[in-house]
Amino acid sequence: MELINNKYQIDTIDVTRLPEKYGSPVYVYSTKKMTEQYNRLKNAFKTEVDLRINYACKALTNINVLKLFKSLGSGLDAVSIQEVKLALKAGYKPKDILFTPNGVSMEEIDEGIKLGVHLNIDNISILEQFGDKYGGKVPVGIRLNPHVMGGGNLKISTGHIDSKFGISVYQLPHLLRVIETNKMTIDGLHMHTGSDILDVEIFIKAANIILETAKNFKNLNYIDLGSGFKVPYKPDDYSTDIEEFGTEITKAYTAFCKDYGKKITLMFEPGKFLVSEAGTFLVRVNVLKHTLATVFAGVDSGLNHLIRPMFYDSYHHIVNVSNPCGRQRIYTVVGYICETDTFGWNRKISEITEGDILAFKNAGAYCFSMSSNYNSRFRPAEVIIHEGKDYLVRKREEMEDLLRNQIEIDFK
Ligand SMILES: *Cc1c(COP(=O)(O)O)cnc(C)c1O
């Protein structure tokens, strides 16, 4: 979203027109921004790197977004069998889907194998069962935990010692014993150390641990370094320096391949980096409430539509698109849920009048995909802006959506 001639626009479309057309609240996604981010990551690596980007679709699963990334040449990272099925529906080939679930049953894994997708196993118990069943017939990857502290918030950190994710690199002897006894084919190693990684150095440290461990595996086709790139949230926020990152990782990768005697695929599976900034959430201000302590702007949405601020203390920049150049005043922006759902405290926003449209930035990743019907509210519509045109890609829910699957019984 950009301010052009005193109007907020997304790819030439006047933002204030969207709630008029599609109702409020509404999620809006720019394919232009998604494409830019995909290309930026791709171009951060030299062409001699055999690079594969798998979009981590849990961030935003609208089928059109999956299709867009497919058209850009991306693969897909799925964390559930349902995401696998969505990916197949979007046209991904099974071989372009990486299934990296955590703590799922053997039945779900069997289903994934039957569908022909590639699996990363994240615990020794499943590895043993998998090896017993498939032996070396189905090559699999292993999710390792390098035990490097990353992630902007403990809830989104996955690489530390208390994390439930991955198989500890310190369990390598046990891991190798299971693999050898079952004569398994391990064709990839994977790590994902969390979201919002603060500096490239920590990431490189974790990557080097994985590359060091990789020397124990003879049949590798890929190393998957996961994701966790930080995107900017505030106007002057820092973000992962992707170009520096690309240069540093390329060095480590090139040295590894030389040592390993074979060029293997280098994979990443970003979610947030690809879609966060492409999304904008538009809401309407229902009420302004002056209390002794603050001025509340109460909007027609809540934690049911956007839970990240309450869940992760995440920051979403908020602007008043109905009054782009007004006087800056201080507001606390809250939702309509019967629970404290504050989107932002003490925010400087250009003067709000009831009925104004506010835009929340960085609303592409983990916003709609984490939405619910709490308080029996409808989930919002989703709109995609593509090449200067807006498309409704998900209808706002209706009463019958709330009752779907409910079965009434007769109490008489
Ligand atoms: C969530 C997740 C990702 C994506 O993380 P982002 O911070 O959104 O880039 C990648 N890989 C796995 C296995 C994940 O669970």
CSV table of C-alpha atoms and ligand atoms in Angstrom, one decimal:
chain,number,residue,atom,x,y,z
A,1,MET,CA,0.0,0.0,0.0
A,2,GLU,CA,1.4,3.4,-1.0
A,3,LEU,CA,0.4,7.0,-0.5
A,4,ILE,CA,0.1,8.5,-4.0
A,5,ASN,CA,-1.4,12.0,-4.6
A,6,ASN,CA,-2.8,11.9,-1.1
A,7,LYS,CA,-4.6,8.6,-1.7
A,8,TYR,CA,-3.7,5.2,-0.4
A,9,GLN,CA,-3.4,2.8,-3.3
A,10,ILE,CA,-2.6,-0.9,-3.8
A,11,ASP,CA,-1.3,-1.4,-7.3
A,12,THR,CA,-3.2,1.7,-8.6
A,13,ILE,CA,-6.5,0.8,-6.8
A,14,ASP,CA,-7.8,3.3,-4.4
A,15,VAL,CA,-8.0,1.4,-1.1
A,16,THR,CA,-11.1,3.2,0.3
A,17,ARG,CA,-13.1,1.9,-2.7
A,18,LEU,CA,-12.6,-1.7,-1.6
A,19,PRO,CA,-14.8,-1.8,1.5
A,20,GLU,CA,-17.5,0.1,-0.4
A,21,LYS,CA,-17.4,-2.7,-3.0
A,22,TYR,CA,-16.8,-5.8,-0.9
A,23,GLY,CA,-18.0,-4.7,2.6
A,24,SER,CA,-16.0,-4.3,5.7
A,25,PRO,CA,-13.8,-5.8,7.1
A,26,VAL,CA,-11.9,-7.2,4.1
A,27,TYR,CA,-8.5,-8.7,3.5
A,28,VAL,CA,-6.7,-7.5,0.4
A,29,TYR,CA,-3.6,-9.1,-1.2
A,30,SER,CA,-1.3,-7.8,-3.8
A,31,THR,CA,0.1,-10.3,-6.3
A,32,LYS,CA,2.6,-7.7,-7.3
A,33,LYS,CA,4.2,-7.6,-3.9
A,34,MET,CA,4.2,-11.4,-3.6
A,35,THR,CA,5.9,-11.7,-6.9
A,36,GLU,CA,8.5,-9.1,-5.9
A,37,GLN,CA,9.3,-11.0,-2.7
A,38,TYR,CA,9.6,-14.3,-4.5
A,39,ASN,CA,11.9,-12.8,-7.1
A,40,ARG,CA,13.9,-11.0,-4.5
A,41,LEU,CA,14.7,-14.2,-2.6
A,42,LYS,CA,15.4,-16.0,-5.8
A,43,ASN,CA,17.8,-13.4,-7.0
A,44,ALA,CA,19.7,-13.2,-3.7
A,45,PHE,CA,21.3,-16.5,-4.8
A,46,LYS,CA,23.8,-16.9,-7.6
A,47,THR,CA,22.6,-19.0,-10.6
A,48,GLU,CA,25.1,-21.8,-9.8
A,49,VAL,CA,23.0,-22.6,-6.7
A,50,ASP,CA,20.5,-25.3,-7.4
A,51,LEU,CA,17.8,-23.3,-5.5
A,52,ARG,CA,14.3,-24.4,-4.7
A,53,ILE,CA,11.8,-22.2,-2.9
A,54,ASN,CA,8.8,-23.9,-1.3
A,55,TYR,CA,6.0,-21.6,-0.2
A,56,ALA,CA,5.0,-22.4,3.4
A,57,CYS,CA,1.3,-22.2,2.6
A,58,LYS,CA,0.1,-22.2,6.2
A,59,ALA,CA,0.7,-18.5,6.2
A,60,LEU,CA,-2.1,-17.9,3.7
A,61,THR,CA,-3.9,-20.8,2.0
A,62,ASN,CA,-6.2,-19.1,-0.4
A,63,ILE,CA,-6.1,-21.4,-3.5
A,64,ASN,CA,-5.3,-18.4,-5.8
A,65,VAL,CA,-2.2,-17.6,-3.7
A,66,LEU,CA,-1.1,-21.2,-4.1
A,67,LYS,CA,-1.7,-21.0,-7.8
A,68,LEU,CA,0.2,-17.7,-8.0
A,69,PHE,CA,3.3,-19.2,-6.4
A,70,LYS,CA,3.1,-22.2,-8.6
A,71,SER,CA,3.1,-19.9,-11.7
A,72,LEU,CA,6.2,-18.3,-10.4
A,73,GLY,CA,8.0,-21.7,-10.2
A,74,SER,CA,7.7,-22.3,-6.5
A,75,GLY,CA,7.2,-25.6,-4.8
A,76,LEU,CA,5.0,-25.9,-1.7
A,77,ASP,CA,5.6,-26.7,1.9
A,78,ALA,CA,2.7,-28.3,3.7
A,79,VAL,CA,2.4,-29.1,7.4
A,80,SER,CA,-0.9,-31.1,7.3
A,81,ILE,CA,-2.4,-33.6,4.9
A,82,GLN,CA,-5.2,-31.1,4.2
A,83,GLU,CA,-2.6,-28.6,3.0
A,84,VAL,CA,-1.1,-31.3,0.8
A,85,LYS,CA,-4.6,-31.8,-0.7
A,86,LEU,CA,-5.1,-28.1,-1.2
A,87,ALA,CA,-1.7,-28.0,-3.0
A,88,LEU,CA,-2.7,-30.9,-5.3
A,89,LYS,CA,-6.0,-29.1,-6.0
A,90,ALA,CA,-4.0,-25.9,-6.9
A,91,GLY,CA,-2.2,-28.0,-9.5
A,92,TYR,CA,1.2,-28.7,-7.7
A,93,LYS,CA,2.7,-32.0,-8.7
A,94,PRO,CA,3.3,-34.4,-5.8
A,95,LYS,CA,7.0,-34.2,-6.3
A,96,ASP,CA,6.8,-30.4,-5.8
A,97,ILE,CA,5.1,-30.8,-2.4
A,98,LEU,CA,7.2,-31.2,0.7
A,99,PHE,CA,5.2,-32.5,3.7
A,100,THR,CA,6.8,-31.4,7.0
A,101,PRO,CA,4.3,-32.2,9.7
A,102,ASN,CA,5.0,-32.1,13.4
A,103,GLY,CA,3.7,-34.8,15.7
A,104,VAL,CA,1.2,-36.3,13.3
A,105,SER,CA,0.0,-39.9,13.3
A,106,MET,CA,1.5,-42.7,11.1
A,107,GLU,CA,-1.9,-42.8,9.3
A,108,GLU,CA,-1.5,-39.2,8.1
A,109,ILE,CA,2.0,-39.9,7.0
A,110,ASP,CA,0.9,-43.0,5.1
A,111,GLU,CA,-1.7,-40.9,3.3
A,112,GLY,CA,0.9,-38.4,2.3
A,113,ILE,CA,3.1,-41.2,0.9
A,114,LYS,CA,0.2,-42.6,-1.0
A,115,LEU,CA,-0.4,-39.2,-2.6
A,116,GLY,CA,3.3,-39.2,-3.6
A,117,VAL,CA,4.6,-36.2,-1.7
A,118,HIS,CA,8.0,-36.0,-0.2
A,119,LEU,CA,8.2,-36.2,3.6
A,120,ASN,CA,10.4,-34.7,6.3
A,121,ILE,CA,10.2,-36.7,9.5
A,122,ASP,CA,10.6,-34.9,12.7
A,123,ASN,CA,10.8,-37.5,15.5
A,124,ILE,CA,12.6,-40.8,16.1
A,125,SER,CA,9.4,-42.7,17.0
A,126,ILE,CA,7.9,-42.1,13.5
A,127,LEU,CA,11.2,-42.6,11.8
A,128,GLU,CA,11.4,-46.1,13.4
A,129,GLN,CA,7.9,-46.9,12.3
A,130,PHE,CA,8.4,-45.5,8.9
A,131,GLY,CA,11.7,-47.4,8.4
A,132,ASP,CA,10.1,-50.6,9.6
A,133,LYS,CA,7.3,-50.2,7.1
A,134,TYR,CA,9.0,-48.7,4.0
A,135,GLY,CA,12.7,-49.6,4.6
A,136,GLY,CA,14.7,-47.9,1.9
A,137,LYS,CA,11.9,-48.0,-0.7
A,138,VAL,CA,10.6,-44.5,0.1
A,139,PRO,CA,13.4,-41.9,0.5
A,140,VAL,CA,12.7,-39.4,3.2
A,141,GLY,CA,14.1,-36.2,4.7
A,142,ILE,CA,14.8,-35.6,8.4
A,143,ARG,CA,14.0,-32.5,10.3
A,144,LEU,CA,16.9,-31.7,12.6
A,145,ASN,CA,16.9,-29.3,15.5
A,146,PRO,CA,20.3,-27.5,15.6
A,147,HIS,CA,19.5,-25.9,19.0
A,148,VAL,CA,20.1,-22.4,18.0
A,149,MET,CA,18.0,-19.7,19.6
A,150,GLY,CA,16.2,-17.9,16.9
A,151,GLY,CA,12.8,-16.3,16.5
A,152,GLY,CA,11.5,-12.9,17.7
A,153,ASN,CA,9.2,-14.4,20.3
A,154,LEU,CA,9.4,-17.7,22.3
A,155,LYS,CA,6.1,-18.9,20.8
A,156,ILE,CA,7.5,-18.7,17.3
A,157,SER,CA,10.9,-20.0,18.1
A,158,THR,CA,11.4,-23.6,17.2
A,159,GLY,CA,15.1,-24.3,17.4
A,160,HIS,CA,15.9,-24.0,21.1
A,161,ILE,CA,16.5,-26.8,23.6
A,162,ASP,CA,12.9,-26.8,24.9
A,163,SER,CA,11.4,-26.9,21.4
A,164,LYS,CA,9.1,-29.8,20.4
A,165,PHE,CA,10.4,-29.5,16.8
A,166,GLY,CA,12.8,-31.7,15.0
A,167,ILE,CA,15.3,-34.4,16.0
A,168,SER,CA,18.1,-33.0,18.1
A,169,VAL,CA,21.5,-33.0,16.4
A,170,TYR,CA,22.8,-34.5,19.7
A,171,GLN,CA,20.8,-37.6,19.0
A,172,LEU,CA,22.7,-38.3,15.8
A,173,PRO,CA,24.0,-41.7,17.1
A,174,HIS,CA,20.5,-42.9,17.8
A,175,LEU,CA,19.3,-41.5,14.5
A,176,LEU,CA,21.9,-43.2,12.5
A,177,ARG,CA,21.3,-46.5,14.3
A,178,VAL,CA,17.6,-46.4,13.4
A,179,ILE,CA,18.4,-45.5,9.7
A,180,GLU,CA,21.1,-48.2,9.4
A,181,THR,CA,19.0,-51.0,11.1
A,182,ASN,CA,16.0,-50.2,8.8
A,183,LYS,CA,18.2,-49.7,5.8
A,184,MET,CA,16.5,-46.4,5.1
A,185,THR,CA,17.3,-43.9,2.4
A,186,ILE,CA,17.7,-40.4,3.8
A,187,ASP,CA,17.7,-37.9,0.9
A,188,GLY,CA,17.4,-34.6,2.7
A,189,LEU,CA,18.0,-32.7,5.9
A,190,HIS,CA,15.8,-30.0,7.1
A,191,MET,CA,15.8,-27.3,9.7
A,192,HIS,CA,13.4,-24.5,10.6
A,193,THR,CA,14.5,-22.5,13.6
A,194,GLY,CA,11.6,-20.1,14.0
A,195,SER,CA,10.1,-17.0,12.7
A,196,ASP,CA,11.5,-13.4,12.8
A,197,ILE,CA,15.2,-14.3,12.9
A,198,LEU,CA,17.0,-11.2,14.0
A,199,ASP,CA,20.4,-11.6,12.4
A,200,VAL,CA,21.9,-13.5,9.6
A,201,GLU,CA,24.7,-14.7,11.8
A,202,ILE,CA,22.5,-16.9,13.9
A,203,PHE,CA,20.9,-18.4,10.8
A,204,ILE,CA,24.4,-19.1,9.4
A,205,LYS,CA,25.4,-20.7,12.6
A,206,ALA,CA,22.4,-23.1,12.5
A,207,ALA,CA,22.9,-23.8,8.8
A,208,ASN,CA,26.6,-24.7,9.5
A,209,ILE,CA,25.5,-27.2,12.1
A,210,ILE,CA,23.2,-28.9,9.6
A,211,LEU,CA,25.8,-28.9,6.9
A,212,GLU,CA,28.3,-30.4,9.3
A,213,THR,CA,25.8,-33.1,10.3
A,214,ALA,CA,25.1,-33.7,6.6
A,215,LYS,CA,28.5,-35.3,6.2
A,216,ASN,CA,27.1,-38.4,8.0
A,217,PHE,CA,24.5,-39.0,5.2
A,218,LYS,CA,25.6,-40.3,1.9
A,219,ASN,CA,22.5,-40.0,-0.3
A,220,LEU,CA,21.4,-36.5,0.2
A,221,ASN,CA,19.6,-34.7,-2.7
A,222,TYR,CA,18.7,-31.6,-0.7
A,223,ILE,CA,19.4,-29.4,2.3
A,224,ASP,CA,16.3,-27.5,3.4
A,225,LEU,CA,17.2,-24.5,5.6
A,226,GLY,CA,13.6,-23.7,6.4
A,227,SER,CA,12.6,-20.1,6.9
A,228,GLY,CA,12.1,-17.4,9.5
A,229,PHE,CA,13.1,-14.3,7.5
A,230,LYS,CA,12.1,-11.2,9.3
A,231,VAL,CA,10.0,-8.6,7.4
A,232,PRO,CA,9.6,-4.9,8.4
A,233,TYR,CA,6.5,-4.2,10.5
A,234,LYS,CA,7.1,-0.5,11.4
A,235,PRO,CA,7.8,2.3,9.0
A,236,ASP,CA,11.5,2.3,9.8
A,237,ASP,CA,11.8,-1.3,10.8
A,238,TYR,CA,14.8,-3.5,10.0
A,239,SER,CA,14.4,-6.8,8.2
A,240,THR,CA,16.6,-9.7,7.3
A,241,ASP,CA,19.1,-8.6,4.7
A,242,ILE,CA,18.2,-11.1,2.1
A,243,GLU,CA,21.0,-10.2,-0.3
A,244,GLU,CA,23.6,-10.5,2.5
A,245,PHE,CA,22.0,-13.7,3.6
A,246,GLY,CA,22.1,-15.1,0.0
A,247,THR,CA,25.8,-14.3,-0.3
A,248,GLU,CA,26.7,-15.9,3.0
A,249,ILE,CA,24.6,-19.0,2.5
A,250,THR,CA,25.9,-19.4,-1.1
A,251,LYS,CA,29.5,-19.5,0.3
A,252,ALA,CA,28.6,-22.2,2.9
A,253,TYR,CA,26.6,-24.2,0.3
A,254,THR,CA,29.3,-24.1,-2.3
A,255,ALA,CA,32.0,-25.2,0.1
A,256,PHE,CA,29.7,-28.0,1.3
A,257,CYS,CA,28.9,-29.3,-2.2
A,258,LYS,CA,32.6,-29.3,-3.1
A,259,ASP,CA,33.4,-31.3,0.0
A,260,TYR,CA,30.4,-33.6,-0.4
A,261,GLY,CA,31.4,-34.3,-4.0
A,262,LYS,CA,27.9,-33.5,-5.5
A,263,LYS,CA,25.7,-30.5,-6.2
A,264,ILE,CA,22.6,-30.8,-4.0
A,265,THR,CA,19.4,-28.8,-4.0
A,266,LEU,CA,19.3,-25.9,-1.6
A,267,MET,CA,15.7,-25.3,-0.3
A,268,PHE,CA,13.9,-22.6,1.6
A,269,GLU,CA,10.3,-22.6,2.7
A,270,PRO,CA,9.3,-19.0,3.5
A,271,GLY,CA,5.8,-18.1,4.4
A,272,LYS,CA,5.9,-14.7,6.0
A,273,PHE,CA,8.6,-13.3,3.8
A,274,LEU,CA,6.5,-14.0,0.7
A,275,VAL,CA,3.1,-12.9,1.8
A,276,SER,CA,3.2,-10.7,4.9
A,277,GLU,CA,3.7,-7.3,3.3
A,278,ALA,CA,1.4,-8.2,0.4
A,279,GLY,CA,-1.6,-8.2,2.7
A,280,THR,CA,-3.7,-5.3,4.0
A,281,PHE,CA,-6.7,-5.7,6.3
A,282,LEU,CA,-9.3,-3.0,6.0
A,283,VAL,CA,-11.8,-2.3,8.9
A,284,ARG,CA,-14.3,0.4,9.6
A,285,VAL,CA,-14.3,2.4,12.8
A,286,ASN,CA,-17.7,1.9,14.6
A,287,VAL,CA,-17.1,4.0,17.7
A,288,LEU,CA,-14.8,6.5,19.2
A,289,LYS,CA,-14.8,6.3,23.0
A,290,HIS,CA,-13.1,8.9,25.1
A,291,THR,CA,-12.1,7.6,28.6
A,292,LEU,CA,-10.1,9.2,31.4
A,293,ALA,CA,-7.0,7.4,30.0
A,294,THR,CA,-7.2,7.2,26.3
A,295,VAL,CA,-9.3,7.5,23.1
A,296,PHE,CA,-10.4,4.2,21.9
A,297,ALA,CA,-11.2,3.6,18.2
A,298,GLY,CA,-13.5,0.6,18.2
A,299,VAL,CA,-13.5,-1.2,14.8
A,300,ASP,CA,-15.8,-3.8,13.1
A,301,SER,CA,-13.3,-6.7,13.7
A,302,GLY,CA,-11.4,-8.3,16.5
A,303,LEU,CA,-9.2,-11.2,17.5
A,304,ASN,CA,-11.5,-13.5,15.5
A,305,HIS,CA,-10.1,-12.0,12.3
A,306,LEU,CA,-6.6,-11.0,13.3
A,307,ILE,CA,-5.2,-12.6,16.4
A,308,ARG,CA,-1.5,-12.0,16.0
A,309,PRO,CA,-1.3,-8.8,18.2
A,310,MET,CA,-2.9,-10.7,21.1
A,311,PHE,CA,-1.2,-14.0,20.5
A,312,TYR,CA,2.3,-12.9,19.7
A,313,ASP,CA,2.4,-9.3,20.7
A,314,SER,CA,2.9,-8.6,17.0
A,315,TYR,CA,2.9,-5.1,15.6
A,316,HIS,CA,0.6,-4.2,12.7
A,317,HIS,CA,1.0,-0.6,11.5
A,318,ILE,CA,-2.4,1.1,11.3
A,319,VAL,CA,-3.2,4.0,9.0
A,320,ASN,CA,-6.5,5.9,8.5
A,321,VAL,CA,-7.0,5.6,4.7
A,322,SER,CA,-10.1,7.8,4.9
A,323,ASN,CA,-8.0,10.8,6.1
A,324,PRO,CA,-4.5,10.2,4.8
A,325,CYS,CA,-3.1,13.7,5.5
A,326,GLY,CA,-5.0,14.7,8.7
A,327,ARG,CA,-3.6,15.8,12.0
A,328,GLN,CA,-1.8,13.0,13.9
A,329,ARG,CA,-3.7,12.1,17.1
A,330,ILE,CA,-3.2,9.3,19.6
A,331,TYR,CA,-5.6,6.3,19.7
A,332,THR,CA,-5.9,2.8,21.1
A,333,VAL,CA,-7.4,0.7,18.4
A,334,VAL,CA,-9.6,-2.1,19.7
A,335,GLY,CA,-11.9,-4.8,18.4
A,336,TYR,CA,-15.5,-5.7,19.0
A,337,ILE,CA,-14.9,-9.0,20.7
A,338,CYS,CA,-16.1,-9.5,24.3
A,339,GLU,CA,-12.6,-10.0,25.5
A,340,THR,CA,-9.7,-7.5,25.4
A,341,ASP,CA,-8.6,-7.5,21.8
A,342,THR,CA,-6.3,-4.5,21.4
A,343,PHE,CA,-4.8,-4.1,18.0
A,344,GLY,CA,-2.5,-1.2,19.0
A,345,TRP,CA,-1.9,1.0,22.0
A,346,ASN,CA,-1.0,4.7,21.8
A,347,ARG,CA,-0.8,4.8,18.0
A,348,LYS,CA,-0.4,8.1,16.2
A,349,ILE,CA,-3.0,8.0,13.4
A,350,SER,CA,-4.4,10.8,11.4
A,351,GLU,CA,-7.6,12.1,13.0
A,352,ILE,CA,-10.3,9.5,13.0
A,353,THR,CA,-14.0,10.1,12.4
A,354,GLU,CA,-16.5,7.3,13.1
A,355,GLY,CA,-17.1,5.5,9.8
A,356,ASP,CA,-13.5,5.9,8.6
A,357,ILE,CA,-11.6,3.0,7.1
A,358,LEU,CA,-8.4,1.9,8.9
A,359,ALA,CA,-5.8,-0.3,7.1
A,360,PHE,CA,-3.6,-2.8,9.0
A,361,LYS,CA,-0.4,-3.5,7.3
A,362,ASN,CA,1.5,-6.9,7.1
A,363,ALA,CA,-1.8,-8.7,7.0
A,364,GLY,CA,-0.9,-11.3,4.5
A,365,ALA,CA,0.7,-14.0,6.7
A,366,TYR,CA,-1.0,-15.7,9.6
A,367,CYS,CA,-4.0,-13.4,9.6
A,368,PHE,CA,-6.8,-14.8,7.6
A,369,SER,CA,-5.4,-18.3,8.1
A,370,MET,CA,-5.7,-18.0,11.8
A,371,SER,CA,-9.1,-16.4,11.8
A,372,SER,CA,-12.1,-18.0,13.5
A,373,ASN,CA,-15.9,-17.6,14.1
A,374,TYR,CA,-15.4,-16.6,17.7
A,375,ASN,CA,-18.4,-14.5,19.0
A,376,SER,CA,-20.3,-16.1,16.0
A,377,ARG,CA,-18.9,-13.5,13.6
A,378,PHE,CA,-18.4,-14.2,10.0
A,379,ARG,CA,-15.0,-14.5,8.6
A,380,PRO,CA,-14.2,-11.7,6.2
A,381,ALA,CA,-14.0,-11.7,2.4
A,382,GLU,CA,-10.6,-11.9,0.7
A,383,VAL,CA,-9.8,-9.8,-2.4
A,384,ILE,CA,-6.8,-10.2,-4.7
A,385,ILE,CA,-5.4,-7.3,-6.6
A,386,HIS,CA,-3.7,-8.5,-9.8
A,387,GLU,CA,-2.3,-6.3,-12.6
A,388,GLY,CA,-4.3,-3.4,-11.4
A,389,LYS,CA,-7.7,-5.2,-11.1
A,390,ASP,CA,-9.5,-6.4,-8.0
A,391,TYR,CA,-11.0,-9.9,-7.7
A,392,LEU,CA,-13.1,-11.3,-5.0
A,393,VAL,CA,-11.4,-14.6,-4.1
A,394,ARG,CA,-13.4,-15.6,-1.0
A,395,LYS,CA,-16.9,-14.6,-0.1
A,396,ARG,CA,-17.7,-13.2,3.3
A,397,GLU,CA,-19.4,-15.9,5.4
A,398,GLU,CA,-23.1,-15.9,6.0
A,399,MET,CA,-25.5,-17.3,8.7
A,400,GLU,CA,-25.6,-20.7,7.1
A,401,ASP,CA,-21.8,-21.0,7.3
A,402,LEU,CA,-22.2,-20.7,11.1
A,403,LEU,CA,-24.7,-23.5,11.2
A,404,ARG,CA,-23.0,-25.7,8.7
A,405,ASN,CA,-22.2,-29.1,10.2
A,406,GLN,CA,-24.3,-28.5,13.3
A,407,ILE,CA,-26.9,-31.1,14.0
A,408,GLU,CA,-30.0,-30.2,15.9
A,409,ILE,CA,-31.6,-32.6,18.3
A,410,ASP,CA,-35.1,-32.7,19.5
A,411,PHE,CA,-35.3,-32.2,23.3
A,412,LYS,CA,-39.0,-33.0,23.7
B,1,LIG,C1,5.7,-22.1,9.6
B,1,LIG,C2,6.8,-22.8,8.9
B,1,LIG,C3,7.5,-22.2,7.9
B,1,LIG,C4,7.3,-20.7,7.6
B,1,LIG,O1,7.8,-19.8,8.5
B,1,LIG,P1,7.7,-18.2,8.2
B,1,LIG,O2,8.3,-17.6,9.4
B,1,LIG,O3,6.3,-17.9,7.9
B,1,LIG,O4,8.5,-18.0,7.0
B,1,LIG,C5,8.4,-22.9,7.2
B,1,LIG,N1,8.7,-24.2,7.5
B,1,LIG,C6,8.0,-24.9,8.5
B,1,LIG,C7,8.3,-26.3,8.7
B,1,LIG,C8,7.0,-24.2,9.2
B,1,LIG,O5,6.4,-24.9,10.2
